[in-house]
PDB file of N, CA and C in Angstrom:
ATOM      1  N   MET A   1       1.002  -1.386  -0.326  1.00 81.00           N
ATOM      2  CA  MET A   1      -0.148  -0.206  -0.152  1.00 81.00           C
ATOM      3  C   MET A   1       0.777   1.342  -0.433  1.00 81.00           C
ATOM      4  N   SER A   2       0.595   2.409  -0.821  1.00 89.00           N
ATOM      5  CA  SER A   2       1.203   3.888  -0.576  1.00 89.00           C
ATOM      6  C   SER A   2       1.013   4.002   0.785  1.00 89.00           C
ATOM      7  N   VAL A   3       1.736   5.340   0.855  1.00 90.00           N
ATOM      8  CA  VAL A   3       1.459   6.096   1.899  1.00 90.00           C
ATOM      9  C   VAL A   3       0.340   6.595   2.307  1.00 90.00           C
ATOM     10  N   ALA A   4      -0.205   7.154   1.089  1.00 84.00           N
ATOM     11  CA  ALA A   4      -1.296   7.780   1.219  1.00 84.00           C
ATOM     12  C   ALA A   4      -2.699   6.794   1.507  1.00 84.00           C
ATOM     13  N   GLU A   5      -2.559   5.603   1.060  1.00 80.00           N
ATOM     14  CA  GLU A   5      -3.643   4.635   1.154  1.00 80.00           C
ATOM     15  C   GLU A   5      -3.481   4.227   2.782  1.00 80.00           C
ATOM     16  N   ARG A   6      -2.410   4.139   3.477  1.00 83.00           N
ATOM     17  CA  ARG A   6      -1.981   3.690   4.662  1.00 83.00           C
ATOM     18  C   ARG A   6      -2.572   4.591   5.687  1.00 83.00           C
ATOM     19  N   TYR A   7      -2.152   5.928   5.190  1.00 81.00           N
ATOM     20  CA  TYR A   7      -3.002   7.261   5.976  1.00 81.00           C
ATOM     21  C   TYR A   7      -4.483   7.224   5.814  1.00 81.00           C
ATOM     22  N   ASP A   8      -5.053   6.564   5.014  1.00 77.00           N
ATOM     23  CA  ASP A   8      -6.549   6.924   4.848  1.00 77.00           C
ATOM     24  C   ASP A   8      -7.150   5.498   5.792  1.00 77.00           C
ATOM     25  N   ILE A   9      -6.405   4.516   5.803  1.00 82.00           N
ATOM     26  CA  ILE A   9      -7.089   3.376   6.494  1.00 82.00           C
ATOM     27  C   ILE A   9      -6.926   3.547   8.342  1.00 82.00           C
ATOM     28  N   ARG A  10      -5.840   4.473   8.393  1.00 86.00           N
ATOM     29  CA  ARG A  10      -5.283   4.625   9.926  1.00 86.00           C
ATOM     30  C   ARG A  10      -6.351   5.388  10.542  1.00 86.00           C
ATOM     31  N   VAL A  11      -6.955   4.864  11.847  1.00 90.00           N
ATOM     32  CA  VAL A  11      -8.175   5.047  12.588  1.00 90.00           C
ATOM     33  C   VAL A  11      -7.600   5.587  13.971  1.00 90.00           C
ATOM     34  N   ASP A  12      -7.567   6.731  14.309  1.00 91.00           N
ATOM     35  CA  ASP A  12      -7.479   7.029  16.070  1.00 91.00           C
ATOM     36  C   ASP A  12      -8.690   6.541  16.721  1.00 91.00           C
ATOM     37  N   LYS A  13      -8.539   5.674  17.905  1.00 92.00           N
ATOM     38  CA  LYS A  13      -9.662   5.399  18.632  1.00 92.00           C
ATOM     39  C   LYS A  13     -10.631   6.610  18.936  1.00 92.00           C
ATOM     40  N   ALA A  14     -10.000   7.868  19.423  1.00 93.00           N
ATOM     41  CA  ALA A  14     -10.501   8.877  19.720  1.00 93.00           C
ATOM     42  C   ALA A  14     -11.325   9.907  18.444  1.00 93.00           C
ATOM     43  N   ASP A  15     -11.474   9.256  17.119  1.00 94.00           N
ATOM     44  CA  ASP A  15     -11.974   9.972  16.175  1.00 94.00           C
ATOM     45  C   ASP A  15     -13.260   9.121  16.140  1.00 94.00           C
ATOM     46  N   VAL A  16     -13.438   8.007  16.693  1.00 93.00           N
ATOM     47  CA  VAL A  16     -14.710   7.032  16.771  1.00 93.00           C
ATOM     48  C   VAL A  16     -15.944   7.742  17.404  1.00 93.00           C
ATOM     49  N   TYR A  17     -16.970   8.273  16.364  1.00 90.00           N
ATOM     50  CA  TYR A  17     -18.166   9.058  17.114  1.00 90.00           C
ATOM     51  C   TYR A  17     -19.140   8.202  17.049  1.00 90.00           C
ATOM     52  N   PHE A  18     -19.280   6.861  16.744  1.00 91.00           N
ATOM     53  CA  PHE A  18     -20.338   5.877  16.535  1.00 91.00           C
ATOM     54  C   PHE A  18     -19.780   4.492  16.666  1.00 91.00           C
ATOM     55  N   SER A  19     -20.338   3.161  16.918  1.00 95.00           N
ATOM     56  CA  SER A  19     -20.122   2.236  16.907  1.00 95.00           C
ATOM     57  C   SER A  19     -21.414   1.340  17.028  1.00 95.00           C
ATOM     58  N   PHE A  20     -21.109   0.072  16.744  1.00 97.00           N
ATOM     59  CA  PHE A  20     -22.387  -0.970  16.989  1.00 97.00           C
ATOM     60  C   PHE A  20     -21.917  -2.077  16.757  1.00 97.00           C
ATOM     61  N   PRO A  21     -22.604  -3.088  17.300  1.00 97.00           N
ATOM     62  CA  PRO A  21     -22.270  -4.578  16.943  1.00 97.00           C
ATOM     63  C   PRO A  21     -23.178  -4.922  15.595  1.00 97.00           C
ATOM     64  N   TYR A  22     -22.889  -5.481  14.546  1.00 96.00           N
ATOM     65  CA  TYR A  22     -23.343  -5.566  13.253  1.00 96.00           C
ATOM     66  C   TYR A  22     -24.180  -6.985  13.368  1.00 96.00           C
ATOM     67  N   GLN A  23     -23.478  -7.837  13.435  1.00 96.00           N
ATOM     68  CA  GLN A  23     -23.733  -9.190  13.439  1.00 96.00           C
ATOM     69  C   GLN A  23     -22.812 -10.009  14.475  1.00 96.00           C
ATOM     70  N   VAL A  24     -23.463 -11.049  15.065  1.00 96.00           N
ATOM     71  CA  VAL A  24     -22.731 -11.907  16.120  1.00 96.00           C
ATOM     72  C   VAL A  24     -23.322 -13.273  15.482  1.00 96.00           C
ATOM     73  N   GLY A  25     -22.061 -14.452  15.508  1.00 96.00           N
ATOM     74  CA  GLY A  25     -22.475 -15.379  14.889  1.00 96.00           C
ATOM     75  C   GLY A  25     -21.752 -16.486  15.893  1.00 96.00           C
ATOM     76  N   VAL A  26     -22.175 -17.618  16.242  1.00 94.00           N
ATOM     77  CA  VAL A  26     -21.516 -18.816  16.529  1.00 94.00           C
ATOM     78  C   VAL A  26     -21.403 -19.959  15.831  1.00 94.00           C
ATOM     79  N   MET A  27     -20.599 -20.440  15.524  1.00 92.00           N
ATOM     80  CA  MET A  27     -20.253 -21.802  14.746  1.00 92.00           C
ATOM     81  C   MET A  27     -19.638 -22.949  15.371  1.00 92.00           C
ATOM     82  N   PHE A  28     -20.106 -24.279  14.626  1.00 90.00           N
ATOM     83  CA  PHE A  28     -19.265 -25.305  15.316  1.00 90.00           C
ATOM     84  C   PHE A  28     -19.202 -25.961  14.022  1.00 90.00           C
ATOM     85  N   ASP A  29     -17.725 -26.582  14.375  1.00 83.00           N
ATOM     86  CA  ASP A  29     -17.246 -27.629  13.402  1.00 83.00           C
ATOM     87  C   ASP A  29     -17.695 -28.947  14.009  1.00 83.00           C
ATOM     88  N   GLU A  30     -18.464 -29.458  13.119  1.00 75.00           N
ATOM     89  CA  GLU A  30     -19.095 -30.712  13.403  1.00 75.00           C
ATOM     90  C   GLU A  30     -18.217 -32.154  13.102  1.00 75.00           C
ATOM     91  N   SER A  31     -17.102 -31.771  12.476  1.00 74.00           N
ATOM     92  CA  SER A  31     -16.504 -33.043  11.480  1.00 74.00           C
ATOM     93  C   SER A  31     -15.811 -33.930  12.841  1.00 74.00           C
ATOM     94  N   ASP A  32     -15.685 -33.351  14.136  1.00 68.00           N
ATOM     95  CA  ASP A  32     -15.094 -34.100  14.740  1.00 68.00           C
ATOM     96  C   ASP A  32     -16.004 -34.238  15.933  1.00 68.00           C
ATOM     97  N   ASP A  33     -16.700 -35.100  16.496  1.00 66.00           N
ATOM     98  CA  ASP A  33     -17.819 -35.264  17.348  1.00 66.00           C
ATOM     99  C   ASP A  33     -17.077 -34.989  18.943  1.00 66.00           C
ATOM    100  N   GLU A  34     -15.955 -35.883  19.259  1.00 71.00           N
ATOM    101  CA  GLU A  34     -15.347 -35.469  20.428  1.00 71.00           C
ATOM    102  C   GLU A  34     -15.060 -34.349  20.785  1.00 71.00           C
ATOM    103  N   ASN A  35     -14.543 -33.582  19.959  1.00 75.00           N
ATOM    104  CA  ASN A  35     -13.503 -32.663  20.126  1.00 75.00           C
ATOM    105  C   ASN A  35     -14.503 -31.102  19.035  1.00 75.00           C
ATOM    106  N   GLN A  36     -15.550 -31.123  19.549  1.00 84.00           N
ATOM    107  CA  GLN A  36     -16.147 -30.064  18.728  1.00 84.00           C
ATOM    108  C   GLN A  36     -15.639 -28.761  18.391  1.00 84.00           C
ATOM    109  N   LYS A  37     -15.067 -28.101  17.775  1.00 89.00           N
ATOM    110  CA  LYS A  37     -14.605 -26.850  17.880  1.00 89.00           C
ATOM    111  C   LYS A  37     -15.729 -26.006  17.758  1.00 89.00           C
ATOM    112  N   ARG A  38     -15.589 -24.663  18.444  1.00 92.00           N
ATOM    113  CA  ARG A  38     -16.637 -23.589  18.698  1.00 92.00           C
ATOM    114  C   ARG A  38     -16.007 -22.308  18.480  1.00 92.00           C
ATOM    115  N   PHE A  39     -16.496 -21.537  17.583  1.00 94.00           N
ATOM    116  CA  PHE A  39     -16.074 -20.120  17.566  1.00 94.00           C
ATOM    117  C   PHE A  39     -17.127 -18.989  17.126  1.00 94.00           C
ATOM    118  N   VAL A  40     -16.586 -17.759  17.962  1.00 96.00           N
ATOM    119  CA  VAL A  40     -17.560 -16.904  17.856  1.00 96.00           C
ATOM    120  C   VAL A  40     -16.964 -15.903  16.879  1.00 96.00           C
ATOM    121  N   GLU A  41     -17.882 -15.332  16.338  1.00 97.00           N
ATOM    122  CA  GLU A  41     -17.654 -13.976  15.351  1.00 97.00           C
ATOM    123  C   GLU A  41     -18.501 -13.161  15.145  1.00 97.00           C
ATOM    124  N   ILE A  42     -18.020 -11.730  15.340  1.00 98.00           N
ATOM    125  CA  ILE A  42     -18.634 -10.514  15.373  1.00 98.00           C
ATOM    126  C   ILE A  42     -18.232  -9.305  14.456  1.00 98.00           C
ATOM    127  N   THR A  43     -19.044  -8.587  13.636  1.00 97.00           N
ATOM    128  CA  THR A  43     -18.726  -7.965  12.722  1.00 97.00           C
ATOM    129  C   THR A  43     -19.235  -6.435  13.672  1.00 97.00           C
ATOM    130  N   MET A  44     -18.183  -5.726  13.883  1.00 97.00           N
ATOM    131  CA  MET A  44     -18.520  -4.076  14.524  1.00 97.00           C
ATOM    132  C   MET A  44     -18.277  -2.989  13.313  1.00 97.00           C
ATOM    133  N   VAL A  45     -19.306  -1.965  13.336  1.00 97.00           N
ATOM    134  CA  VAL A  45     -19.324  -1.138  12.494  1.00 97.00           C
ATOM    135  C   VAL A  45     -18.485   0.207  13.163  1.00 97.00           C
ATOM    136  N   PHE A  46     -17.893   0.937  12.772  1.00 96.00           N
ATOM    137  CA  PHE A  46     -17.309   1.940  13.160  1.00 96.00           C
ATOM    138  C   PHE A  46     -17.308   3.389  12.206  1.00 96.00           C
ATOM    139  N   HIS A  47     -18.001   4.148  13.016  1.00 93.00           N
ATOM    140  CA  HIS A  47     -18.072   5.721  12.083  1.00 93.00           C
ATOM    141  C   HIS A  47     -16.989   6.520  12.913  1.00 93.00           C
ATOM    142  N   VAL A  48     -16.140   6.978  11.607  1.00 94.00           N
ATOM    143  CA  VAL A  48     -15.028   7.461  12.207  1.00 94.00           C
ATOM    144  C   VAL A  48     -15.138   8.985  11.464  1.00 94.00           C
ATOM    145  N   LEU A  49     -15.022  10.339  12.170  1.00 93.00           N
ATOM    146  CA  LEU A  49     -14.656  11.598  11.689  1.00 93.00           C
ATOM    147  C   LEU A  49     -13.351  11.915  12.220  1.00 93.00           C
ATOM    148  N   ARG A  50     -12.644  11.939  10.679  1.00 91.00           N
ATOM    149  CA  ARG A  50     -10.879  12.064  11.323  1.00 91.00           C
ATOM    150  C   ARG A  50     -10.970  13.916  11.843  1.00 91.00           C
ATOM    151  N   GLY A  51     -10.153  14.059  12.900  1.00 90.00           N
ATOM    152  CA  GLY A  51     -10.182  14.987  13.517  1.00 90.00           C
ATOM    153  C   GLY A  51     -10.871  15.299  14.700  1.00 90.00           C
ATOM    154  N   LEU A  52     -11.661  14.354  14.934  1.00 91.00           N
ATOM    155  CA  LEU A  52     -12.852  14.533  15.942  1.00 91.00           C
ATOM    156  C   LEU A  52     -12.073  14.918  17.279  1.00 91.00           C
ATOM    157  N   LYS A  53     -10.949  14.039  17.629  1.00 91.00           N
ATOM    158  CA  LYS A  53     -10.397  14.337  18.863  1.00 91.00           C
ATOM    159  C   LYS A  53      -9.619  15.823  19.009  1.00 91.00           C
ATOM    160  N   GLY A  54      -9.313  16.036  18.086  1.00 91.00           N
ATOM    161  CA  GLY A  54      -9.101  17.715  18.117  1.00 91.00           C
ATOM    162  C   GLY A  54     -10.044  19.194  18.467  1.00 91.00           C
ATOM    163  N   MET A  55     -11.145  18.247  17.527  1.00 90.00           N
ATOM    164  CA  MET A  55     -12.429  19.390  17.682  1.00 90.00           C
ATOM    165  C   MET A  55     -12.542  19.344  19.230  1.00 90.00           C
ATOM    166  N   ILE A  56     -12.636  18.150  19.918  1.00 89.00           N
ATOM    167  CA  ILE A  56     -13.294  18.190  20.993  1.00 89.00           C
ATOM    168  C   ILE A  56     -12.070  18.970  22.200  1.00 89.00           C
ATOM    169  N   GLU A  57     -10.826  18.674  21.850  1.00 92.00           N
ATOM    170  CA  GLU A  57      -9.978  19.084  22.654  1.00 92.00           C
ATOM    171  C   GLU A  57      -9.670  20.950  22.526  1.00 92.00           C
ATOM    172  N   ARG A  58     -10.258  21.136  21.320  1.00 93.00           N
ATOM    173  CA  ARG A  58     -10.312  22.780  21.324  1.00 93.00           C
ATOM    174  C   ARG A  58     -11.939  23.377  21.701  1.00 93.00           C
ATOM    175  N   GLY A  59     -12.842  22.154  22.464  1.00 92.00           N
ATOM    176  CA  GLY A  59     -14.163  22.786  22.822  1.00 92.00           C
ATOM    177  C   GLY A  59     -15.099  23.155  21.668  1.00 92.00           C
ATOM    178  N   GLU A  60     -14.695  22.505  20.531  1.00 88.00           N
ATOM    179  CA  GLU A  60     -15.753  22.760  19.264  1.00 88.00           C
ATOM    180  C   GLU A  60     -16.907  21.592  19.752  1.00 88.00           C
ATOM    181  N   SER A  61     -17.946  21.974  19.127  1.00 84.00           N
ATOM    182  CA  SER A  61     -19.257  21.108  19.324  1.00 84.00           C
ATOM    183  C   SER A  61     -19.255  20.715  17.924  1.00 84.00           C
ATOM    184  N   VAL A  62     -19.611  19.151  17.925  1.00 83.00           N
ATOM    185  CA  VAL A  62     -19.812  18.381  16.575  1.00 83.00           C
ATOM    186  C   VAL A  62     -21.275  18.428  16.430  1.00 83.00           C
ATOM    187  N   PRO A  63     -21.641  18.901  15.149  1.00 81.00           N
ATOM    188  CA  PRO A  63     -23.255  18.992  15.027  1.00 81.00           C
ATOM    189  C   PRO A  63     -23.703  17.545  14.862  1.00 81.00           C
ATOM    190  N   LEU A  64     -24.962  17.346  15.318  1.00 80.00           N
ATOM    191  CA  LEU A  64     -25.698  16.351  15.038  1.00 80.00           C
ATOM    192  C   LEU A  64     -25.876  15.411  13.564  1.00 80.00           C
ATOM    193  N   ASN A  65     -25.931  16.677  12.927  1.00 83.00           N
ATOM    194  CA  ASN A  65     -26.181  16.094  11.515  1.00 83.00           C
ATOM    195  C   ASN A  65     -24.850  16.147  10.659  1.00 83.00           C
ATOM    196  N   VAL A  66     -23.608  15.695  11.487  1.00 82.00           N
ATOM    197  CA  VAL A  66     -22.202  16.111  10.849  1.00 82.00           C
ATOM    198  C   VAL A  66     -22.092  15.336   9.334  1.00 82.00           C
ATOM    199  N   GLY A  67     -22.599  14.181   9.076  1.00 76.00           N
ATOM    200  CA  GLY A  67     -23.209  13.800   7.512  1.00 76.00           C
ATOM    201  C   GLY A  67     -23.158  14.473   6.659  1.00 76.00           C
ATOM    202  N   ALA A  68     -24.229  15.019   6.984  1.00 77.00           N
ATOM    203  CA  ALA A  68     -24.849  16.180   5.632  1.00 77.00           C
ATOM    204  C   ALA A  68     -24.344  17.417   5.465  1.00 77.00           C
ATOM    205  N   LEU A  69     -23.362  17.720   6.335  1.00 81.00           N
ATOM    206  CA  LEU A  69     -22.747  18.970   6.139  1.00 81.00           C
ATOM    207  C   LEU A  69     -21.409  18.668   5.281  1.00 81.00           C
ATOM    208  N   PRO A  70     -21.434  19.407   4.001  1.00 83.00           N
ATOM    209  CA  PRO A  70     -20.214  19.545   3.193  1.00 83.00           C
ATOM    210  C   PRO A  70     -18.654  19.721   3.812  1.00 83.00           C
ATOM    211  N   GLU A  71     -18.726  20.263   4.735  1.00 85.00           N
ATOM    212  CA  GLU A  71     -17.268  20.683   5.556  1.00 85.00           C
ATOM    213  C   GLU A  71     -16.335  19.107   6.178  1.00 85.00           C
ATOM    214  N   PHE A  72     -17.369  18.939   6.410  1.00 87.00           N
ATOM    215  CA  PHE A  72     -16.906  17.240   7.020  1.00 87.00           C
ATOM    216  C   PHE A  72     -17.276  16.063   6.350  1.00 87.00           C
ATOM    217  N   ARG A  73     -17.928  16.044   4.802  1.00 85.00           N
ATOM    218  CA  ARG A  73     -18.262  15.407   4.077  1.00 85.00           C
ATOM    219  C   ARG A  73     -16.729  13.883   4.016  1.00 85.00           C
ATOM    220  N   ASP A  74     -16.047  15.079   3.835  1.00 86.00           N
ATOM    221  CA  ASP A  74     -14.670  13.974   3.068  1.00 86.00           C
ATOM    222  C   ASP A  74     -13.955  13.623   4.151  1.00 86.00           C
ATOM    223  N   LYS A  75     -14.256  13.866   5.745  1.00 89.00           N
ATOM    224  CA  LYS A  75     -13.346  13.350   6.946  1.00 89.00           C
ATOM    225  C   LYS A  75     -14.210  12.051   7.514  1.00 89.00           C
ATOM    226  N   ILE A  76     -15.234  11.771   6.689  1.00 91.00           N
ATOM    227  CA  ILE A  76     -16.037  10.719   7.445  1.00 91.00           C
ATOM    228  C   ILE A  76     -15.995   9.509   6.865  1.00 91.00           C
ATOM    229  N   SER A  77     -15.376   8.231   7.610  1.00 92.00           N
ATOM    230  CA  SER A  77     -15.346   6.839   7.278  1.00 92.00           C
ATOM    231  C   SER A  77     -16.124   6.182   7.983  1.00 92.00           C
ATOM    232  N   ILE A  78     -16.424   5.225   7.088  1.00 94.00           N
ATOM    233  CA  ILE A  78     -17.247   3.793   7.942  1.00 94.00           C
ATOM    234  C   ILE A  78     -16.046   2.593   7.568  1.00 94.00           C
ATOM    235  N   CYS A  79     -16.083   1.994   8.880  1.00 95.00           N
ATOM    236  CA  CYS A  79     -15.041   1.107   8.972  1.00 95.00           C
ATOM    237  C   CYS A  79     -15.691  -0.202   9.761  1.00 95.00           C
ATOM    238  N   ASN A  80     -15.875  -1.354   8.719  1.00 96.00           N
ATOM    239  CA  ASN A  80     -15.962  -2.691   9.229  1.00 96.00           C
ATOM    240  C   ASN A  80     -15.415  -3.536   9.430  1.00 96.00           C
ATOM    241  N   TYR A  81     -15.540  -4.230  10.830  1.00 96.00           N
ATOM    242  CA  TYR A  81     -14.233  -4.907  11.067  1.00 96.00           C
ATOM    243  C   TYR A  81     -15.113  -6.175  11.541  1.00 96.00           C
ATOM    244  N   ARG A  82     -14.583  -7.597  11.170  1.00 97.00           N
ATOM    245  CA  ARG A  82     -14.855  -8.886  11.563  1.00 97.00           C
ATOM    246  C   ARG A  82     -13.911  -9.668  12.469  1.00 97.00           C
ATOM    247  N   PHE A  83     -14.311  -9.914  13.627  1.00 97.00           N
ATOM    248  CA  PHE A  83     -13.276 -10.606  14.279  1.00 97.00           C
ATOM    249  C   PHE A  83     -13.905 -12.068  14.506  1.00 97.00           C
ATOM    250  N   ILE A  84     -12.692 -13.066  15.112  1.00 97.00           N
ATOM    251  CA  ILE A  84     -13.039 -14.301  15.266  1.00 97.00           C
ATOM    252  C   ILE A  84     -12.336 -14.809  16.224  1.00 97.00           C
ATOM    253  N   LYS A  85     -13.115 -15.556  17.361  1.00 96.00           N
ATOM    254  CA  LYS A  85     -12.201 -16.370  18.497  1.00 96.00           C
ATOM    255  C   LYS A  85     -12.734 -17.748  18.636  1.00 96.00           C
ATOM    256  N   GLU A  86     -11.754 -18.753  18.972  1.00 94.00           N
ATOM    257  CA  GLU A  86     -12.353 -19.961  19.152  1.00 94.00           C
ATOM    258  C   GLU A  86     -12.557 -20.022  20.760  1.00 94.00           C
ATOM    259  N   PHE A  87     -13.909 -20.739  20.836  1.00 91.00           N
ATOM    260  CA  PHE A  87     -14.240 -21.204  22.074  1.00 91.00           C
ATOM    261  C   PHE A  87     -14.409 -22.442  22.549  1.00 91.00           C
ATOM    262  N   THR A  88     -13.846 -23.066  21.934  1.00 89.00           N
ATOM    263  CA  THR A  88     -13.615 -24.595  21.900  1.00 89.00           C
ATOM    264  C   THR A  88     -13.043 -24.720  23.534  1.00 89.00           C
ATOM    265  N   LYS A  89     -13.785 -25.652  24.221  1.00 86.00           N
ATOM    266  CA  LYS A  89     -13.523 -25.808  25.452  1.00 86.00           C
ATOM    267  C   LYS A  89     -11.968 -26.141  25.894  1.00 86.00           C
ATOM    268  N   GLY A  90     -11.288 -25.772  26.623  1.00 88.00           N
ATOM    269  CA  GLY A  90      -9.936 -25.841  26.896  1.00 88.00           C
ATOM    270  C   GLY A  90      -8.798 -25.212  25.972  1.00 88.00           C
ATOM    271  N   VAL A  91      -9.494 -24.495  25.139  1.00 89.00           N
ATOM    272  CA  VAL A  91      -8.676 -23.668  23.907  1.00 89.00           C
ATOM    273  C   VAL A  91      -8.743 -22.074  24.331  1.00 89.00           C
ATOM    274  N   ASP A  92      -7.375 -21.763  24.781  1.00 92.00           N
ATOM    275  CA  ASP A  92      -7.273 -20.387  25.041  1.00 92.00           C
ATOM    276  C   ASP A  92      -6.882 -19.474  23.477  1.00 92.00           C
ATOM    277  N   SER A  93      -7.731 -18.316  23.192  1.00 94.00           N
ATOM    278  CA  SER A  93      -7.679 -18.022  22.056  1.00 94.00           C
ATOM    279  C   SER A  93      -7.931 -16.472  22.188  1.00 94.00           C
ATOM    280  N   ASP A  94      -7.128 -15.980  21.108  1.00 96.00           N
ATOM    281  CA  ASP A  94      -7.451 -14.286  20.898  1.00 96.00           C
ATOM    282  C   ASP A  94      -8.337 -13.981  20.107  1.00 96.00           C
ATOM    283  N   TRP A  95      -8.677 -12.671  20.194  1.00 96.00           N
ATOM    284  CA  TRP A  95      -9.788 -12.107  18.876  1.00 96.00           C
ATOM    285  C   TRP A  95      -8.863 -11.768  17.699  1.00 96.00           C
ATOM    286  N   THR A  96      -9.415 -12.194  16.719  1.00 96.00           N
ATOM    287  CA  THR A  96      -8.429 -11.926  15.174  1.00 96.00           C
ATOM    288  C   THR A  96      -9.257 -11.319  14.314  1.00 96.00           C
ATOM    289  N   VAL A  97      -8.862 -10.600  13.577  1.00 95.00           N
ATOM    290  CA  VAL A  97      -9.300  -9.727  13.035  1.00 95.00           C
ATOM    291  C   VAL A  97      -9.287 -10.682  11.700  1.00 95.00           C
ATOM    292  N   ASN A  98     -10.575 -10.655  10.896  1.00 94.00           N
ATOM    293  CA  ASN A  98     -10.474 -11.818   9.776  1.00 94.00           C
ATOM    294  C   ASN A  98     -11.164 -10.874   8.297  1.00 94.00           C
ATOM    295  N   VAL A  99     -11.781  -9.833   8.677  1.00 94.00           N
ATOM    296  CA  VAL A  99     -12.078  -9.062   7.437  1.00 94.00           C
ATOM    297  C   VAL A  99     -12.037  -7.534   8.197  1.00 94.00           C
ATOM    298  N   VAL A 100     -11.497  -6.746   7.172  1.00 92.00           N
ATOM    299  CA  VAL A 100     -11.148  -5.407   7.171  1.00 92.00           C
ATOM    300  C   VAL A 100     -12.204  -4.556   5.703  1.00 92.00           C
ATOM    301  N   ASN A 101     -12.970  -3.467   6.001  1.00 93.00           N
ATOM    302  CA  ASN A 101     -13.762  -2.710   5.009  1.00 93.00           C
ATOM    303  C   ASN A 101     -13.610  -1.347   5.476  1.00 93.00           C
ATOM    304  N   HIS A 102     -13.142  -0.467   4.521  1.00 91.00           N
ATOM    305  CA  HIS A 102     -13.110   0.892   5.202  1.00 91.00           C
ATOM    306  C   HIS A 102     -13.727   1.619   4.275  1.00 91.00           C
ATOM    307  N   PHE A 103     -14.329   2.500   3.928  1.00 91.00           N
ATOM    308  CA  PHE A 103     -15.040   3.403   2.692  1.00 91.00           C
ATOM    309  C   PHE A 103     -15.395   4.696   3.393  1.00 91.00           C
ATOM    310  N   ARG A 104     -15.373   5.716   2.268  1.00 89.00           N
ATOM    311  CA  ARG A 104     -15.648   7.051   2.750  1.00 89.00           C
ATOM    312  C   ARG A 104     -16.920   7.193   2.197  1.00 89.00           C
ATOM    313  N   PRO A 105     -18.541   7.304   2.643  1.00 87.00           N
ATOM    314  CA  PRO A 105     -19.887   7.664   1.970  1.00 87.00           C
ATOM    315  C   PRO A 105     -19.465   8.802   1.076  1.00 87.00           C
ATOM    316  N   SER A 106     -18.711  10.038   1.074  1.00 85.00           N
ATOM    317  CA  SER A 106     -18.465  10.851  -0.090  1.00 85.00           C
ATOM    318  C   SER A 106     -17.932  10.316  -1.076  1.00 85.00           C
ATOM    319  N   ASP A 107     -17.193   9.554  -1.366  1.00 84.00           N
ATOM    320  CA  ASP A 107     -17.029   8.551  -2.621  1.00 84.00           C
ATOM    321  C   ASP A 107     -18.098   8.054  -3.487  1.00 84.00           C
ATOM    322  N   TYR A 108     -19.037   8.002  -2.759  1.00 82.00           N
ATOM    323  CA  TYR A 108     -19.940   7.465  -3.622  1.00 82.00           C
ATOM    324  C   TYR A 108     -21.407   8.553  -3.783  1.00 82.00           C
ATOM    325  N   ILE A 109     -21.020   9.774  -3.660  1.00 75.00           N
ATOM    326  CA  ILE A 109     -22.207  10.741  -3.825  1.00 75.00           C
ATOM    327  C   ILE A 109     -21.821  11.409  -5.193  1.00 75.00           C
ATOM    328  N   GLU A 110     -22.601  11.449  -5.957  1.00 66.00           N
ATOM    329  CA  GLU A 110     -22.636  12.225  -7.144  1.00 66.00           C
ATOM    330  C   GLU A 110     -22.677  13.810  -6.976  1.00 66.00           C
ATOM    331  N   GLU A 111     -22.300  14.506  -7.352  1.00 55.00           N
ATOM    332  CA  GLU A 111     -22.647  15.976  -7.167  1.00 55.00           C
ATOM    333  C   GLU A 111     -23.449  16.678  -7.985  1.00 55.00           C
TER     334      GLU A 111
END
């Protein structure tokens, strides 16, 4: 990835202004009945306003309709992350990111 592309996908957690779990799934690997593997997968959605942290530090208020205002349109990104973790009895596992999707809604608006 180019430097610009890496910059575009960088997210400061203080710039996240809205997040929610989109989907949660539990999966079972039934190929081995004795040691049935179990996995949990969760898809999280994050709405990011680049520079939000600085606005808050300066005491600026963020309008509720931030997405509709032209001056903020190019600073908004939607970030979707899917995490997976094995929950099989006796297995110690970490959450792992297995899907990443970032996009700017302004890229899809025709003026």
